[in-house]
Amino acid sequence: MEISGVISAIVIGIVIGVLGRLVIPGRQRIGVLWTITIGIIAALVGTAIASGLDVADTDGADWVEWLIQIALAAAGVAAVNKVKLRR
């Protein structure tokens, strides 16, 4: 992976993390760095899942891939938020 791929993964991860956080209702008690980290992980894992399902490279926008990534980010934000609330 080239440096441009890493930078684009970080930018996409930030967007995915924010969208995942917006999907969950209520206030989340996690910081910006957690949101970005969860978003980057969700973007990478979501891309792998979409590739496995053969929906990663389509003509036009890859809506299924984005939905998978956002769902993973929402699940990650909810999980980290739940752990933070227990402390």
PDB file of C-alpha atoms in Angstrom:
ATOM      1  CA  MET A   1       0.000   0.000   0.000  1.00  0.00           C
ATOM      2  CA  GLU A   2       1.382   3.389  -0.991  1.00  0.00           C
ATOM      3  CA  ILE A   3       1.326   6.529   1.133  1.00  0.00           C
ATOM      4  CA  SER A   4      -1.573   7.915  -0.898  1.00  0.00           C
ATOM      5  CA  GLY A   5      -3.561   4.779  -0.064  1.00  0.00           C
ATOM      6  CA  VAL A   6      -2.844   5.210   3.637  1.00  0.00           C
ATOM      7  CA  ILE A   7      -3.842   8.881   3.553  1.00  0.00           C
ATOM      8  CA  SER A   8      -7.066   8.116   1.691  1.00  0.00           C
ATOM      9  CA  ALA A   9      -7.846   5.314   4.172  1.00  0.00           C
ATOM     10  CA  ILE A  10      -7.454   7.788   7.033  1.00  0.00           C
ATOM     11  CA  VAL A  11      -9.679  10.396   5.367  1.00  0.00           C
ATOM     12  CA  ILE A  12     -12.321   7.826   4.478  1.00  0.00           C
ATOM     13  CA  GLY A  13     -12.037   6.415   8.000  1.00  0.00           C
ATOM     14  CA  ILE A  14     -12.761   9.818   9.496  1.00  0.00           C
ATOM     15  CA  VAL A  15     -15.870  10.183   7.336  1.00  0.00           C
ATOM     16  CA  ILE A  16     -17.020   6.635   8.100  1.00  0.00           C
ATOM     17  CA  GLY A  17     -16.445   7.145  11.834  1.00  0.00           C
ATOM     18  CA  VAL A  18     -18.481  10.351  11.893  1.00  0.00           C
ATOM     19  CA  LEU A  19     -21.296   8.771   9.875  1.00  0.00           C
ATOM     20  CA  GLY A  20     -21.276   5.719  12.143  1.00  0.00           C
ATOM     21  CA  ARG A  21     -21.516   7.986  15.153  1.00  0.00           C
ATOM     22  CA  LEU A  22     -24.434   9.904  13.613  1.00  0.00           C
ATOM     23  CA  VAL A  23     -26.368   6.682  13.014  1.00  0.00           C
ATOM     24  CA  ILE A  24     -26.512   5.879  16.727  1.00  0.00           C
ATOM     25  CA  PRO A  25     -29.163   7.863  18.610  1.00  0.00           C
ATOM     26  CA  GLY A  26     -28.282   9.793  21.743  1.00  0.00           C
ATOM     27  CA  ARG A  27     -25.004  11.075  23.059  1.00  0.00           C
ATOM     28  CA  GLN A  28     -21.874   8.969  22.814  1.00  0.00           C
ATOM     29  CA  ARG A  29     -19.239   9.508  25.459  1.00  0.00           C
ATOM     30  CA  ILE A  30     -16.222   8.712  23.322  1.00  0.00           C
ATOM     31  CA  GLY A  31     -13.635  11.122  22.009  1.00  0.00           C
ATOM     32  CA  VAL A  32     -12.694  12.201  18.537  1.00  0.00           C
ATOM     33  CA  LEU A  33      -9.648   9.930  18.415  1.00  0.00           C
ATOM     34  CA  TRP A  34     -11.781   6.890  19.237  1.00  0.00           C
ATOM     35  CA  THR A  35     -14.234   7.887  16.513  1.00  0.00           C
ATOM     36  CA  ILE A  36     -11.431   8.242  13.954  1.00  0.00           C
ATOM     37  CA  THR A  37      -9.817   4.948  15.001  1.00  0.00           C
ATOM     38  CA  ILE A  38     -13.116   3.087  14.809  1.00  0.00           C
ATOM     39  CA  GLY A  39     -13.829   4.675  11.432  1.00  0.00           C
ATOM     40  CA  ILE A  40     -10.467   3.642   9.979  1.00  0.00           C
ATOM     41  CA  ILE A  41     -10.864   0.072  11.225  1.00  0.00           C
ATOM     42  CA  ALA A  42     -14.455  -0.076   9.944  1.00  0.00           C
ATOM     43  CA  ALA A  43     -13.367   1.261   6.542  1.00  0.00           C
ATOM     44  CA  LEU A  44     -10.623  -1.349   6.179  1.00  0.00           C
ATOM     45  CA  VAL A  45     -12.717  -4.271   7.441  1.00  0.00           C
ATOM     46  CA  GLY A  46     -15.753  -3.117   5.444  1.00  0.00           C
ATOM     47  CA  THR A  47     -13.694  -3.005   2.268  1.00  0.00           C
ATOM     48  CA  ALA A  48     -12.446  -6.542   2.931  1.00  0.00           C
ATOM     49  CA  ILE A  49     -15.985  -7.792   3.521  1.00  0.00           C
ATOM     50  CA  ALA A  50     -17.267  -6.017   0.402  1.00  0.00           C
ATOM     51  CA  SER A  51     -14.436  -7.564  -1.631  1.00  0.00           C
ATOM     52  CA  GLY A  52     -15.338 -10.984  -0.252  1.00  0.00           C
ATOM     53  CA  LEU A  53     -18.960 -10.439  -1.270  1.00  0.00           C
ATOM     54  CA  ASP A  54     -17.782  -9.149  -4.680  1.00  0.00           C
ATOM     55  CA  VAL A  55     -19.527  -5.787  -4.290  1.00  0.00           C
ATOM     56  CA  ALA A  56     -16.442  -3.592  -3.732  1.00  0.00           C
ATOM     57  CA  ASP A  57     -15.862  -2.594  -7.355  1.00  0.00           C
ATOM     58  CA  THR A  58     -19.022  -1.591  -9.150  1.00  0.00           C
ATOM     59  CA  ASP A  59     -19.852   0.991 -11.776  1.00  0.00           C
ATOM     60  CA  GLY A  60     -20.493   4.297 -10.055  1.00  0.00           C
ATOM     61  CA  ALA A  61     -20.733   4.665  -6.289  1.00  0.00           C
ATOM     62  CA  ASP A  62     -20.119   1.610  -4.136  1.00  0.00           C
ATOM     63  CA  TRP A  63     -23.197   2.026  -1.956  1.00  0.00           C
ATOM     64  CA  VAL A  64     -23.150  -1.485  -0.534  1.00  0.00           C
ATOM     65  CA  GLU A  65     -19.534  -1.078   0.553  1.00  0.00           C
ATOM     66  CA  TRP A  66     -20.319   2.257   2.211  1.00  0.00           C
ATOM     67  CA  LEU A  67     -23.319   0.774   4.023  1.00  0.00           C
ATOM     68  CA  ILE A  68     -21.196  -2.102   5.324  1.00  0.00           C
ATOM     69  CA  GLN A  69     -18.521   0.320   6.519  1.00  0.00           C
ATOM     70  CA  ILE A  70     -21.026   2.635   8.220  1.00  0.00           C
ATOM     71  CA  ALA A  71     -22.766  -0.302   9.919  1.00  0.00           C
ATOM     72  CA  LEU A  72     -19.421  -1.561  11.224  1.00  0.00           C
ATOM     73  CA  ALA A  73     -18.516   1.921  12.458  1.00  0.00           C
ATOM     74  CA  ALA A  74     -21.881   2.280  14.207  1.00  0.00           C
ATOM     75  CA  ALA A  75     -21.406  -1.104  15.882  1.00  0.00           C
ATOM     76  CA  GLY A  76     -17.886  -0.123  16.930  1.00  0.00           C
ATOM     77  CA  VAL A  77     -18.990   3.229  18.338  1.00  0.00           C
ATOM     78  CA  ALA A  78     -21.820   1.559  20.255  1.00  0.00           C
ATOM     79  CA  ALA A  79     -19.465  -1.090  21.670  1.00  0.00           C
ATOM     80  CA  VAL A  80     -16.817   1.403  22.782  1.00  0.00           C
ATOM     81  CA  ASN A  81     -19.482   3.697  24.214  1.00  0.00           C
ATOM     82  CA  LYS A  82     -20.934   0.813  26.229  1.00  0.00           C
ATOM     83  CA  VAL A  83     -17.494  -0.053  27.616  1.00  0.00           C
ATOM     84  CA  LYS A  84     -16.854   3.602  28.494  1.00  0.00           C
ATOM     85  CA  LEU A  85     -20.202   3.828  30.347  1.00  0.00           C
ATOM     86  CA  ARG A  86     -19.327   0.846  32.548  1.00  0.00           C
ATOM     87  CA  ARG A  87     -16.242   2.591  33.898  1.00  0.00           C
TER      88      ARG A  87
END
